[in-house]
mmCIF file of C-alpha atoms and ligand atoms in Angstrom:
data_model
loop_
_atom_site.group_PDB
_atom_site.id
_atom_site.type_symbol
_atom_site.label_atom_id
_atom_site.label_comp_id
_atom_site.label_asym_id
_atom_site.label_seq_id
_atom_site.Cartn_x
_atom_site.Cartn_y
_atom_site.Cartn_z
ATOM 1 C CA UNK L 626 -36.923 -31.296 -4.026
ATOM 2 C CA UNK L 627 -39.511 -32.074 -1.355
ATOM 3 C CA UNK L 628 -41.053 -28.593 -1.241
ATOM 4 C CA UNK L 629 -40.560 -25.357 -3.194
ATOM 5 C CA UNK L 630 -43.134 -22.677 -3.935
ATOM 6 C CA UNK L 631 -42.901 -18.881 -3.978
ATOM 7 C CA UNK L 632 -46.159 -17.800 -5.600
ATOM 8 C CA UNK L 633 -49.764 -18.808 -6.221
ATOM 9 C CA UNK L 634 -49.541 -19.568 -9.957
ATOM 10 C CA UNK L 635 -46.395 -21.317 -11.202
ATOM 11 C CA UNK L 636 -46.995 -24.802 -12.683
ATOM 12 C CA UNK L 637 -48.098 -27.067 -9.852
ATOM 13 C CA UNK L 638 -46.135 -30.272 -9.277
ATOM 14 C CA UNK L 639 -47.067 -31.400 -5.775
ATOM 15 C CA UNK L 640 -49.942 -30.490 -3.456
ATOM 16 C CA UNK L 641 -51.742 -31.531 -0.309
ATOM 17 C CA UNK L 642 -55.532 -31.818 -0.691
ATOM 18 C CA UNK L 643 -57.487 -31.757 2.573
ATOM 19 C CA UNK L 644 -59.782 -34.464 3.936
ATOM 20 C CA UNK L 645 -63.222 -34.007 5.576
ATOM 21 C CA UNK L 646 -63.205 -36.941 8.026
ATOM 22 C CA UNK L 647 -63.641 -35.922 11.680
ATOM 23 C CA UNK L 648 -64.342 -32.274 10.777
ATOM 24 C CA UNK L 649 -65.882 -30.691 13.856
ATOM 25 C CA UNK L 650 -66.924 -27.409 15.387
ATOM 26 C CA UNK L 651 -65.118 -27.319 18.706
ATOM 27 C CA UNK L 652 -66.692 -26.514 22.039
ATOM 28 C CA UNK L 653 -66.827 -22.742 22.551
ATOM 29 C CA UNK L 654 -63.751 -21.141 24.097
ATOM 30 C CA UNK L 655 -62.541 -17.556 24.159
ATOM 31 C CA UNK L 656 -60.602 -17.913 20.894
ATOM 32 C CA UNK L 657 -63.544 -19.377 18.959
ATOM 33 C CA UNK L 658 -65.910 -16.791 20.430
ATOM 34 C CA UNK L 659 -63.916 -13.802 19.173
ATOM 35 C CA UNK L 660 -62.239 -15.151 16.015
ATOM 36 C CA UNK L 661 -65.178 -16.996 14.405
ATOM 37 C CA UNK L 662 -68.240 -15.416 15.985
ATOM 38 C CA UNK L 663 -67.401 -11.749 16.649
ATOM 39 C CA UNK L 664 -70.329 -10.800 14.388
ATOM 40 C CA UNK L 665 -72.846 -12.691 16.589
ATOM 41 C CA UNK L 666 -74.054 -11.139 19.840
ATOM 42 C CA UNK L 667 -75.977 -14.322 20.635
ATOM 43 C CA UNK L 668 -74.191 -17.624 20.164
ATOM 44 C CA UNK L 669 -76.736 -19.824 21.931
ATOM 45 C CA UNK L 670 -77.693 -21.520 18.629
ATOM 46 C CA UNK L 671 -74.093 -22.209 17.523
ATOM 47 C CA UNK L 672 -73.715 -25.958 17.158
ATOM 48 C CA UNK L 673 -70.625 -27.864 18.184
ATOM 49 C CA UNK L 674 -69.464 -31.400 17.456
ATOM 50 C CA UNK L 675 -68.827 -33.425 14.324
ATOM 51 C CA UNK L 676 -70.157 -32.287 10.945
ATOM 52 C CA UNK L 677 -72.938 -34.524 9.567
ATOM 53 C CA UNK L 678 -71.999 -37.710 7.706
ATOM 54 C CA UNK L 679 -73.673 -36.337 4.549
ATOM 55 C CA UNK L 680 -71.238 -33.393 4.531
ATOM 56 C CA UNK L 681 -68.265 -35.711 4.965
ATOM 57 C CA UNK L 682 -69.419 -38.231 2.339
ATOM 58 C CA UNK L 683 -70.294 -35.621 -0.297
ATOM 59 C CA UNK L 684 -67.069 -33.723 0.355
ATOM 60 C CA UNK L 685 -65.120 -36.918 -0.142
ATOM 61 C CA UNK L 686 -66.892 -37.505 -3.466
ATOM 62 C CA UNK L 687 -66.082 -33.970 -4.630
ATOM 63 C CA UNK L 688 -62.484 -34.005 -3.417
ATOM 64 C CA UNK L 689 -61.939 -37.335 -5.207
ATOM 65 C CA UNK L 690 -62.982 -35.643 -8.464
ATOM 66 C CA UNK L 691 -60.576 -32.790 -7.715
ATOM 67 C CA UNK L 692 -57.701 -35.140 -6.844
ATOM 68 C CA UNK L 693 -58.236 -37.170 -10.033
ATOM 69 C CA UNK L 694 -58.241 -33.972 -12.071
ATOM 70 C CA UNK L 695 -54.961 -32.817 -10.503
ATOM 71 C CA UNK L 696 -53.401 -36.217 -11.156
ATOM 72 C CA UNK L 697 -54.506 -36.039 -14.789
ATOM 73 C CA UNK L 698 -52.568 -32.748 -14.967
ATOM 74 C CA UNK L 699 -49.434 -34.558 -13.761
ATOM 75 C CA UNK L 700 -49.617 -33.287 -10.171
ATOM 76 C CA UNK L 701 -48.512 -35.473 -7.253
ATOM 77 C CA UNK L 702 -51.210 -35.373 -4.578
ATOM 78 C CA UNK L 703 -50.693 -35.965 -0.874
ATOM 79 C CA UNK L 704 -53.443 -36.140 1.781
ATOM 80 C CA UNK L 705 -53.506 -35.372 5.520
ATOM 81 C CA UNK L 706 -53.909 -38.220 7.968
ATOM 82 C CA UNK L 707 -57.586 -39.091 8.319
ATOM 83 C CA UNK L 708 -57.611 -38.879 12.117
ATOM 84 C CA UNK L 709 -59.625 -37.047 14.769
ATOM 85 C CA UNK L 710 -58.390 -33.520 15.433
ATOM 86 C CA UNK L 711 -59.484 -30.366 17.279
ATOM 87 C CA UNK L 712 -61.121 -28.743 14.225
ATOM 88 C CA UNK L 713 -60.422 -30.382 10.874
ATOM 89 C CA UNK L 714 -57.902 -31.537 8.303
ATOM 90 C CA UNK L 715 -59.949 -30.087 5.462
ATOM 91 C CA UNK L 716 -57.962 -26.846 4.963
ATOM 92 C CA UNK L 717 -54.202 -27.522 5.105
ATOM 93 C CA UNK L 718 -53.789 -23.968 3.696
ATOM 94 C CA UNK L 719 -54.750 -22.507 7.053
ATOM 95 C CA UNK L 720 -52.103 -24.046 9.256
ATOM 96 C CA UNK L 721 -48.820 -24.118 7.289
ATOM 97 C CA UNK L 722 -47.116 -21.385 5.269
ATOM 98 C CA UNK L 723 -44.813 -22.597 2.478
ATOM 99 C CA UNK L 724 -42.188 -20.270 1.025
ATOM 100 C CA UNK L 725 -39.227 -21.485 -1.062
ATOM 101 C CA UNK L 726 -38.138 -24.714 0.614
ATOM 102 C CA UNK L 727 -39.358 -23.679 4.082
ATOM 103 C CA UNK L 728 -42.586 -24.678 5.782
ATOM 104 C CA UNK L 729 -43.786 -22.854 8.874
ATOM 105 C CA UNK L 730 -46.572 -24.019 11.171
ATOM 106 C CA UNK L 731 -48.007 -20.597 11.960
ATOM 107 C CA UNK L 732 -49.229 -19.482 15.418
ATOM 108 C CA UNK L 733 -52.893 -20.125 14.629
ATOM 109 C CA UNK L 734 -55.638 -17.908 15.973
ATOM 110 C CA UNK L 735 -57.931 -20.695 17.219
ATOM 111 C CA UNK L 736 -56.791 -22.829 20.124
ATOM 112 C CA UNK L 737 -58.484 -25.897 18.669
ATOM 113 C CA UNK L 738 -56.279 -25.649 15.548
ATOM 114 C CA UNK L 739 -52.850 -25.175 17.125
ATOM 115 C CA UNK L 740 -51.732 -28.746 16.476
ATOM 116 C CA UNK L 741 -53.453 -29.290 13.135
ATOM 117 C CA UNK L 742 -50.142 -29.232 11.235
ATOM 118 C CA UNK L 743 -49.217 -32.554 12.837
ATOM 119 C CA UNK L 744 -51.503 -34.337 10.390
ATOM 120 C CA UNK L 745 -49.569 -33.082 7.343
ATOM 121 C CA UNK L 746 -46.078 -32.745 8.766
ATOM 122 C CA UNK L 747 -44.751 -35.872 7.034
ATOM 123 C CA UNK L 748 -45.216 -34.122 3.651
ATOM 124 C CA UNK L 749 -43.396 -30.909 4.560
ATOM 125 C CA UNK L 750 -39.742 -31.879 4.143
ATOM 126 C CA UNK L 751 -36.828 -31.232 6.493
ATOM 127 C CA UNK L 752 -36.906 -27.444 6.477
ATOM 128 C CA UNK L 753 -39.917 -27.255 8.745
ATOM 129 C CA UNK L 754 -40.365 -25.063 11.797
ATOM 130 C CA UNK L 755 -43.091 -24.385 14.322
ATOM 131 C CA UNK L 756 -43.740 -20.796 15.402
ATOM 132 C CA UNK L 757 -44.055 -20.114 19.116
ATOM 133 C CA UNK L 758 -47.738 -19.721 19.849
ATOM 134 C CA UNK L 759 -48.608 -17.405 22.740
ATOM 135 C CA UNK L 760 -50.990 -19.101 25.153
ATOM 136 C CA UNK L 761 -52.272 -16.240 27.325
ATOM 137 C CA UNK L 762 -56.001 -15.458 27.240
ATOM 138 C CA UNK L 763 -55.152 -11.745 27.051
ATOM 139 C CA UNK L 764 -54.368 -12.114 23.313
ATOM 140 C CA UNK L 765 -58.140 -12.305 22.657
ATOM 141 C CA UNK L 766 -60.165 -9.072 22.564
ATOM 142 C CA UNK L 767 -63.765 -9.628 23.643
ATOM 143 C CA UNK L 768 -64.486 -5.995 22.748
ATOM 144 C CA UNK L 769 -64.692 -7.073 19.086
ATOM 145 C CA UNK L 770 -68.004 -8.895 19.631
ATOM 146 C CA UNK L 771 -70.598 -6.823 17.791
ATOM 147 C CA UNK L 772 -68.043 -4.148 16.855
ATOM 148 C CA UNK L 773 -66.428 -4.686 13.442
ATOM 149 C CA UNK L 774 -64.057 -1.776 14.077
ATOM 150 C CA UNK L 775 -62.230 -3.882 16.655
ATOM 151 C CA UNK L 776 -60.302 -7.024 15.798
ATOM 152 C CA UNK L 777 -60.218 -10.268 17.747
ATOM 153 C CA UNK L 778 -56.466 -10.398 18.416
ATOM 154 C CA UNK L 779 -54.619 -7.973 20.675
ATOM 155 C CA UNK L 780 -51.137 -6.906 19.579
ATOM 156 C CA UNK L 781 -49.202 -8.555 22.386
ATOM 157 C CA UNK L 782 -47.775 -11.511 20.435
ATOM 158 C CA UNK L 783 -47.825 -12.803 16.838
ATOM 159 C CA UNK L 784 -50.911 -14.814 15.865
ATOM 160 C CA UNK L 785 -51.880 -15.654 12.312
ATOM 161 C CA UNK L 786 -53.309 -18.383 10.171
ATOM 162 C CA UNK L 787 -51.180 -19.208 7.127
ATOM 163 C CA UNK L 788 -54.230 -18.452 4.935
ATOM 164 C CA UNK L 789 -53.965 -14.793 5.921
ATOM 165 C CA UNK L 790 -51.102 -14.610 3.394
ATOM 166 C CA UNK L 791 -50.799 -14.958 -0.390
ATOM 167 C CA UNK L 792 -47.486 -15.000 -2.246
ATOM 168 C CA UNK L 793 -46.162 -13.219 -5.323
ATOM 169 C CA UNK L 794 -42.467 -14.155 -5.261
ATOM 170 C CA UNK L 795 -40.636 -11.268 -3.558
ATOM 171 C CA UNK L 796 -43.880 -9.677 -2.356
ATOM 172 C CA UNK L 797 -46.329 -11.214 0.099
ATOM 173 C CA UNK L 798 -49.776 -9.842 0.906
ATOM 174 C CA UNK L 799 -50.968 -10.293 4.504
ATOM 175 C CA UNK L 800 -54.515 -9.540 5.694
ATOM 176 C CA UNK L 801 -54.751 -8.029 9.172
ATOM 177 C CA UNK L 802 -58.038 -9.474 10.482
ATOM 178 C CA UNK L 803 -59.538 -11.603 13.239
ATOM 179 C CA UNK L 804 -57.294 -14.477 12.167
ATOM 180 C CA UNK L 805 -54.035 -12.509 11.906
ATOM 181 C CA UNK L 806 -52.658 -9.513 13.827
ATOM 182 C CA UNK L 807 -49.955 -6.974 12.846
ATOM 183 C CA UNK L 808 -47.438 -8.706 15.066
ATOM 184 C CA UNK L 809 -48.004 -11.776 12.891
ATOM 185 C CA UNK L 810 -46.991 -9.792 9.798
ATOM 186 C CA UNK L 811 -43.809 -8.656 11.580
ATOM 187 C CA UNK L 812 -43.051 -12.247 12.528
ATOM 188 C CA UNK L 813 -43.574 -13.349 8.929
ATOM 189 C CA UNK L 814 -41.275 -10.573 7.684
ATOM 190 C CA UNK L 815 -38.498 -11.892 9.916
ATOM 191 C CA UNK L 816 -39.183 -15.439 8.795
ATOM 192 C CA UNK L 817 -38.860 -14.671 5.055
ATOM 193 C CA UNK L 818 -35.956 -12.233 5.444
ATOM 194 C CA UNK L 819 -35.174 -8.805 4.047
ATOM 195 C CA UNK L 820 -35.114 -9.819 0.350
ATOM 196 C CA UNK L 821 -38.872 -10.340 0.532
ATOM 197 C CA UNK L 822 -41.436 -7.711 1.505
ATOM 198 C CA UNK L 823 -44.550 -8.462 3.554
ATOM 199 C CA UNK L 824 -47.286 -5.924 2.703
ATOM 200 C CA UNK L 825 -50.313 -5.620 4.955
ATOM 201 C CA UNK L 826 -53.900 -5.174 3.857
ATOM 202 C CA UNK L 827 -55.914 -3.521 6.624
ATOM 203 C CA UNK L 828 -59.498 -2.433 7.310
ATOM 204 C CA UNK L 829 -60.759 -4.464 4.377
ATOM 205 C CA UNK L 830 -62.302 -7.591 5.895
ATOM 206 C CA UNK L 831 -62.310 -8.296 9.592
ATOM 207 C CA UNK L 832 -63.173 -11.984 9.467
ATOM 208 C CA UNK L 833 -61.000 -14.806 8.322
ATOM 209 C CA UNK L 834 -58.206 -15.274 5.769
ATOM 210 C CA UNK L 835 -57.241 -13.341 2.648
ATOM 211 C CA UNK L 836 -58.215 -15.905 0.042
ATOM 212 C CA UNK L 837 -61.802 -14.794 -0.511
ATOM 213 C CA UNK L 838 -60.655 -11.179 -0.896
ATOM 214 C CA UNK L 839 -57.754 -11.334 -3.384
ATOM 215 C CA UNK L 840 -56.345 -14.132 -5.571
ATOM 216 C CA UNK L 841 -53.081 -13.776 -7.486
ATOM 217 C CA UNK L 842 -53.475 -15.270 -10.976
ATOM 218 C CA UNK L 843 -50.052 -14.593 -12.471
ATOM 219 C CA UNK L 844 -47.366 -11.901 -12.277
ATOM 220 C CA UNK L 845 -49.208 -8.605 -12.791
ATOM 221 C CA UNK L 846 -52.778 -10.005 -12.694
ATOM 222 C CA UNK L 847 -55.041 -10.478 -9.691
ATOM 223 C CA UNK L 848 -58.693 -11.268 -8.975
ATOM 224 C CA UNK L 849 -60.271 -8.896 -6.428
ATOM 225 C CA UNK L 850 -63.480 -9.060 -4.429
ATOM 226 C CA UNK L 851 -65.237 -5.742 -5.205
ATOM 227 C CA UNK L 852 -67.343 -5.893 -2.034
ATOM 228 C CA UNK L 853 -64.131 -5.489 -0.011
ATOM 229 C CA UNK L 854 -61.559 -3.948 -2.382
ATOM 230 C CA UNK L 855 -63.500 -0.908 -3.564
ATOM 231 C CA UNK L 856 -60.707 0.548 -5.671
ATOM 232 C CA UNK L 857 -57.157 -0.353 -6.646
ATOM 233 C CA UNK L 858 -55.894 2.320 -4.218
ATOM 234 C CA UNK L 859 -56.863 0.049 -1.327
ATOM 235 C CA UNK L 860 -54.094 -2.319 -2.383
ATOM 236 C CA UNK L 861 -50.499 -1.600 -1.383
ATOM 237 C CA UNK L 862 -47.788 -1.167 -4.027
ATOM 238 C CA UNK L 863 -46.786 -3.079 -6.114
ATOM 239 C CA UNK L 864 -50.256 -4.695 -6.345
ATOM 240 C CA UNK L 865 -52.090 -1.409 -6.978
ATOM 241 C CA UNK L 866 -50.504 -1.239 -10.447
ATOM 242 C CA UNK L 867 -51.394 -4.831 -11.414
ATOM 243 C CA UNK L 868 -54.235 -5.587 -13.842
ATOM 244 C CA UNK L 869 -57.356 -6.441 -11.859
ATOM 245 C CA UNK L 870 -60.162 -8.847 -12.707
ATOM 246 C CA UNK L 871 -63.063 -7.618 -10.556
ATOM 247 C CA UNK L 872 -64.798 -10.792 -9.390
ATOM 248 C CA UNK L 873 -68.427 -11.013 -10.584
ATOM 249 C CA UNK L 874 -71.105 -11.683 -7.953
ATOM 250 C CA UNK L 875 -70.697 -15.365 -7.068
ATOM 251 C CA UNK L 876 -73.440 -17.927 -7.687
ATOM 252 C CA UNK L 877 -74.344 -19.019 -4.147
ATOM 253 C CA UNK L 878 -74.685 -22.787 -4.067
ATOM 254 C CA UNK L 879 -75.785 -22.645 -0.416
ATOM 255 C CA UNK L 880 -74.714 -24.594 2.644
ATOM 256 C CA UNK L 881 -75.861 -27.373 4.943
ATOM 257 C CA UNK L 882 -78.754 -26.060 7.118
ATOM 258 C CA UNK L 883 -77.419 -24.283 10.189
ATOM 259 C CA UNK L 884 -73.781 -24.787 9.240
ATOM 260 C CA UNK L 885 -71.988 -22.031 7.370
ATOM 261 C CA UNK L 886 -68.393 -21.101 7.911
ATOM 262 C CA UNK L 887 -67.683 -18.567 5.167
ATOM 263 C CA UNK L 888 -68.985 -15.810 2.911
ATOM 264 C CA UNK L 889 -70.425 -16.215 -0.598
ATOM 265 C CA UNK L 890 -67.082 -15.049 -2.072
ATOM 266 C CA UNK L 891 -65.570 -18.375 -1.102
ATOM 267 C CA UNK L 892 -67.289 -19.804 -4.200
ATOM 268 C CA UNK L 893 -65.241 -17.866 -6.734
ATOM 269 C CA UNK L 894 -62.329 -15.841 -5.290
ATOM 270 C CA UNK L 895 -61.122 -18.945 -3.453
ATOM 271 C CA UNK L 896 -60.114 -20.638 -6.716
ATOM 272 C CA UNK L 897 -56.896 -22.603 -7.111
ATOM 273 C CA UNK L 898 -54.283 -22.163 -9.854
ATOM 274 C CA UNK L 899 -52.792 -25.208 -11.538
ATOM 275 C CA UNK L 900 -50.662 -22.912 -13.689
ATOM 276 C CA UNK L 901 -50.872 -19.307 -14.976
ATOM 277 C CA UNK L 902 -53.362 -20.376 -17.682
ATOM 278 C CA UNK L 903 -55.531 -22.827 -15.741
ATOM 279 C CA UNK L 904 -57.501 -22.555 -12.498
ATOM 280 C CA UNK L 905 -59.929 -24.843 -10.708
ATOM 281 C CA UNK L 906 -63.245 -23.054 -10.114
ATOM 282 C CA UNK L 907 -66.504 -24.198 -8.484
ATOM 283 C CA UNK L 908 -68.684 -25.599 -11.254
ATOM 284 C CA UNK L 909 -71.578 -23.084 -11.056
ATOM 285 C CA UNK L 910 -69.396 -19.946 -11.326
ATOM 286 C CA UNK L 911 -70.063 -19.173 -15.000
ATOM 287 C CA UNK L 912 -69.811 -15.362 -14.660
ATOM 288 C CA UNK L 913 -66.360 -15.707 -13.090
ATOM 289 C CA UNK L 914 -65.361 -18.224 -15.743
ATOM 290 C CA UNK L 915 -66.193 -15.697 -18.468
ATOM 291 C CA UNK L 916 -64.245 -12.954 -16.690
ATOM 292 C CA UNK L 917 -61.170 -15.170 -16.358
ATOM 293 C CA UNK L 918 -61.365 -16.522 -19.906
ATOM 294 C CA UNK L 919 -61.240 -12.929 -21.147
ATOM 295 C CA UNK L 920 -57.728 -12.857 -19.650
ATOM 296 C CA UNK L 921 -56.682 -16.155 -21.251
ATOM 297 C CA UNK L 922 -57.265 -18.238 -18.124
ATOM 298 C CA UNK L 923 -59.018 -21.556 -18.672
ATOM 299 C CA UNK L 924 -61.248 -22.836 -15.858
ATOM 300 C CA UNK L 925 -61.742 -26.457 -14.835
ATOM 301 C CA UNK L 926 -65.289 -26.348 -13.447
ATOM 302 C CA UNK L 927 -65.475 -28.874 -10.604
ATOM 303 C CA UNK L 928 -67.968 -29.645 -7.807
ATOM 304 C CA UNK L 929 -67.288 -28.746 -4.186
ATOM 305 C CA UNK L 930 -70.737 -28.747 -2.579
ATOM 306 C CA UNK L 931 -69.706 -27.944 0.976
ATOM 307 C CA UNK L 932 -67.289 -25.086 0.398
ATOM 308 C CA UNK L 933 -69.370 -22.716 2.533
ATOM 309 C CA UNK L 934 -70.438 -25.352 5.050
ATOM 310 C CA UNK L 935 -66.818 -26.220 5.799
ATOM 311 C CA UNK L 936 -65.400 -22.756 5.110
ATOM 312 C CA UNK L 937 -63.138 -23.456 2.169
ATOM 313 C CA UNK L 938 -63.155 -23.832 -1.601
ATOM 314 C CA UNK L 939 -60.271 -25.063 -3.760
ATOM 315 C CA UNK L 940 -57.633 -22.622 -2.468
ATOM 316 C CA UNK L 941 -58.415 -23.268 1.186
ATOM 317 C CA UNK L 942 -58.534 -27.041 0.877
ATOM 318 C CA UNK L 943 -55.080 -27.272 -0.726
ATOM 319 C CA UNK L 944 -51.496 -26.509 0.202
ATOM 320 C CA UNK L 945 -49.140 -26.288 -2.758
ATOM 321 C CA UNK L 946 -45.842 -27.947 -1.917
ATOM 322 C CA UNK L 947 -43.995 -27.710 -5.232
ATOM 323 C CA UNK L 948 -44.490 -25.261 -8.061
ATOM 324 C CA UNK L 949 -42.039 -25.382 -10.941
ATOM 325 C CA UNK L 950 -39.007 -23.187 -10.320
ATOM 326 C CA UNK L 951 -38.940 -20.300 -12.765
HETATM 327 N N1 ABU S 895 -61.563 -19.492 4.795
HETATM 328 C C1 ABU S 895 -61.842 -18.400 3.944
HETATM 329 C C2 ABU S 895 -63.250 -17.892 4.209
HETATM 330 C C3 ABU S 895 -63.319 -16.440 4.027
HETATM 331 C C4 ABU S 895 -64.705 -15.845 3.882
HETATM 332 O O1 ABU S 895 -65.588 -16.091 4.682
HETATM 333 O O2 ABU S 895 -64.947 -15.078 2.937
#
C-alpha cells in the first residue's frame, strides 16, 4: 500500500520528513501580509529572501538525527526534492492532507506555497488530487491587520493549509484561523465523505495551523495548549470527553535573531507520534516529557534547533504516509 493513514497515532510505517534547503521568506504580497503578519501594523522590518546558511546546515544536522531515529524504529523515510521553491519544503504537513489512501493538495492560504506539493508528489501514490485554489485577491481580508477578531480569509471560496486539520479516524478536527476558513472545512467534509465528521474549532487561535494547539496522542487522549484551550468545553464532541494532558509551559529554546515563524508552543505541542506509546519531542521539553510519561507515553528527546525560526517542530516537518491499519 503506498499510502494509508487515518489518525495521528497508529504505528508509523512510512513518512516524509521535510528538508531545509532553499527555505525562504517570500516577497510581501497580499496573502503573506494578512495570513502571516496580521498581528504586525508595521512590516517594514520583515525580512525576505533565503534563510541563513547556518539555519539550513543546523536543521539538516538535526533532521538527520530524526531520520536515523525513525529508521531505527523500522520506519521508511522519504524526503522532498531539495529544489528552490516559493517558500520551503521543510513542512510537508502544511500542503498535503492524507486520509485513508487519498492525498489532497489543499488550497493553501499563501500564494507562495500553492505549488509546494509538487516537491513531494512522487511519494503520494495514485489516489492524489489537487483542490481548486481560488485566485482572486478578494479572498484576503486586510481588515484583520491589527484586529485579532477578524480573520485573514474571506468566506468566498475554500482555502486551508493541510496542517489546519488533525485526524482521529472517523472524526477530524479543523481549526478556523488565518490559514483556513469555514469554506475549507466544508470542502474537506465533502472530500472525506459522510462517514467521517469534520468538527471545527473556532475563536481559539487566529494564526496558523492546529498543531500547536491540540495533539491527538491515542484514541481518547489528547494534549492541549492551555493558553488557547481554556477548558474542555471549548472542544467539540467527541473530543470534549477525551482525557486531556494539559501541556506544561514549554522551554523556549529561542530562534535565529530576527527570524521567528511560530509561537513557543511549537516546542512541545507540535510533537510527532511514532505509535500510541512513543512520541518524538524536542530535547529540552522535560516538563512535557514528565506529563506524557504519566500517561504511559515514552518520549524520544531529539534536537530541532530551528523549530521556531522555520515555524515547525516534529509534527509540522513530517507527513505520515502509512500508519499500520488497525
Ligand atoms: N506551524 C505551526 C505554528 C503554530 C504556532 O505558531 O503556534
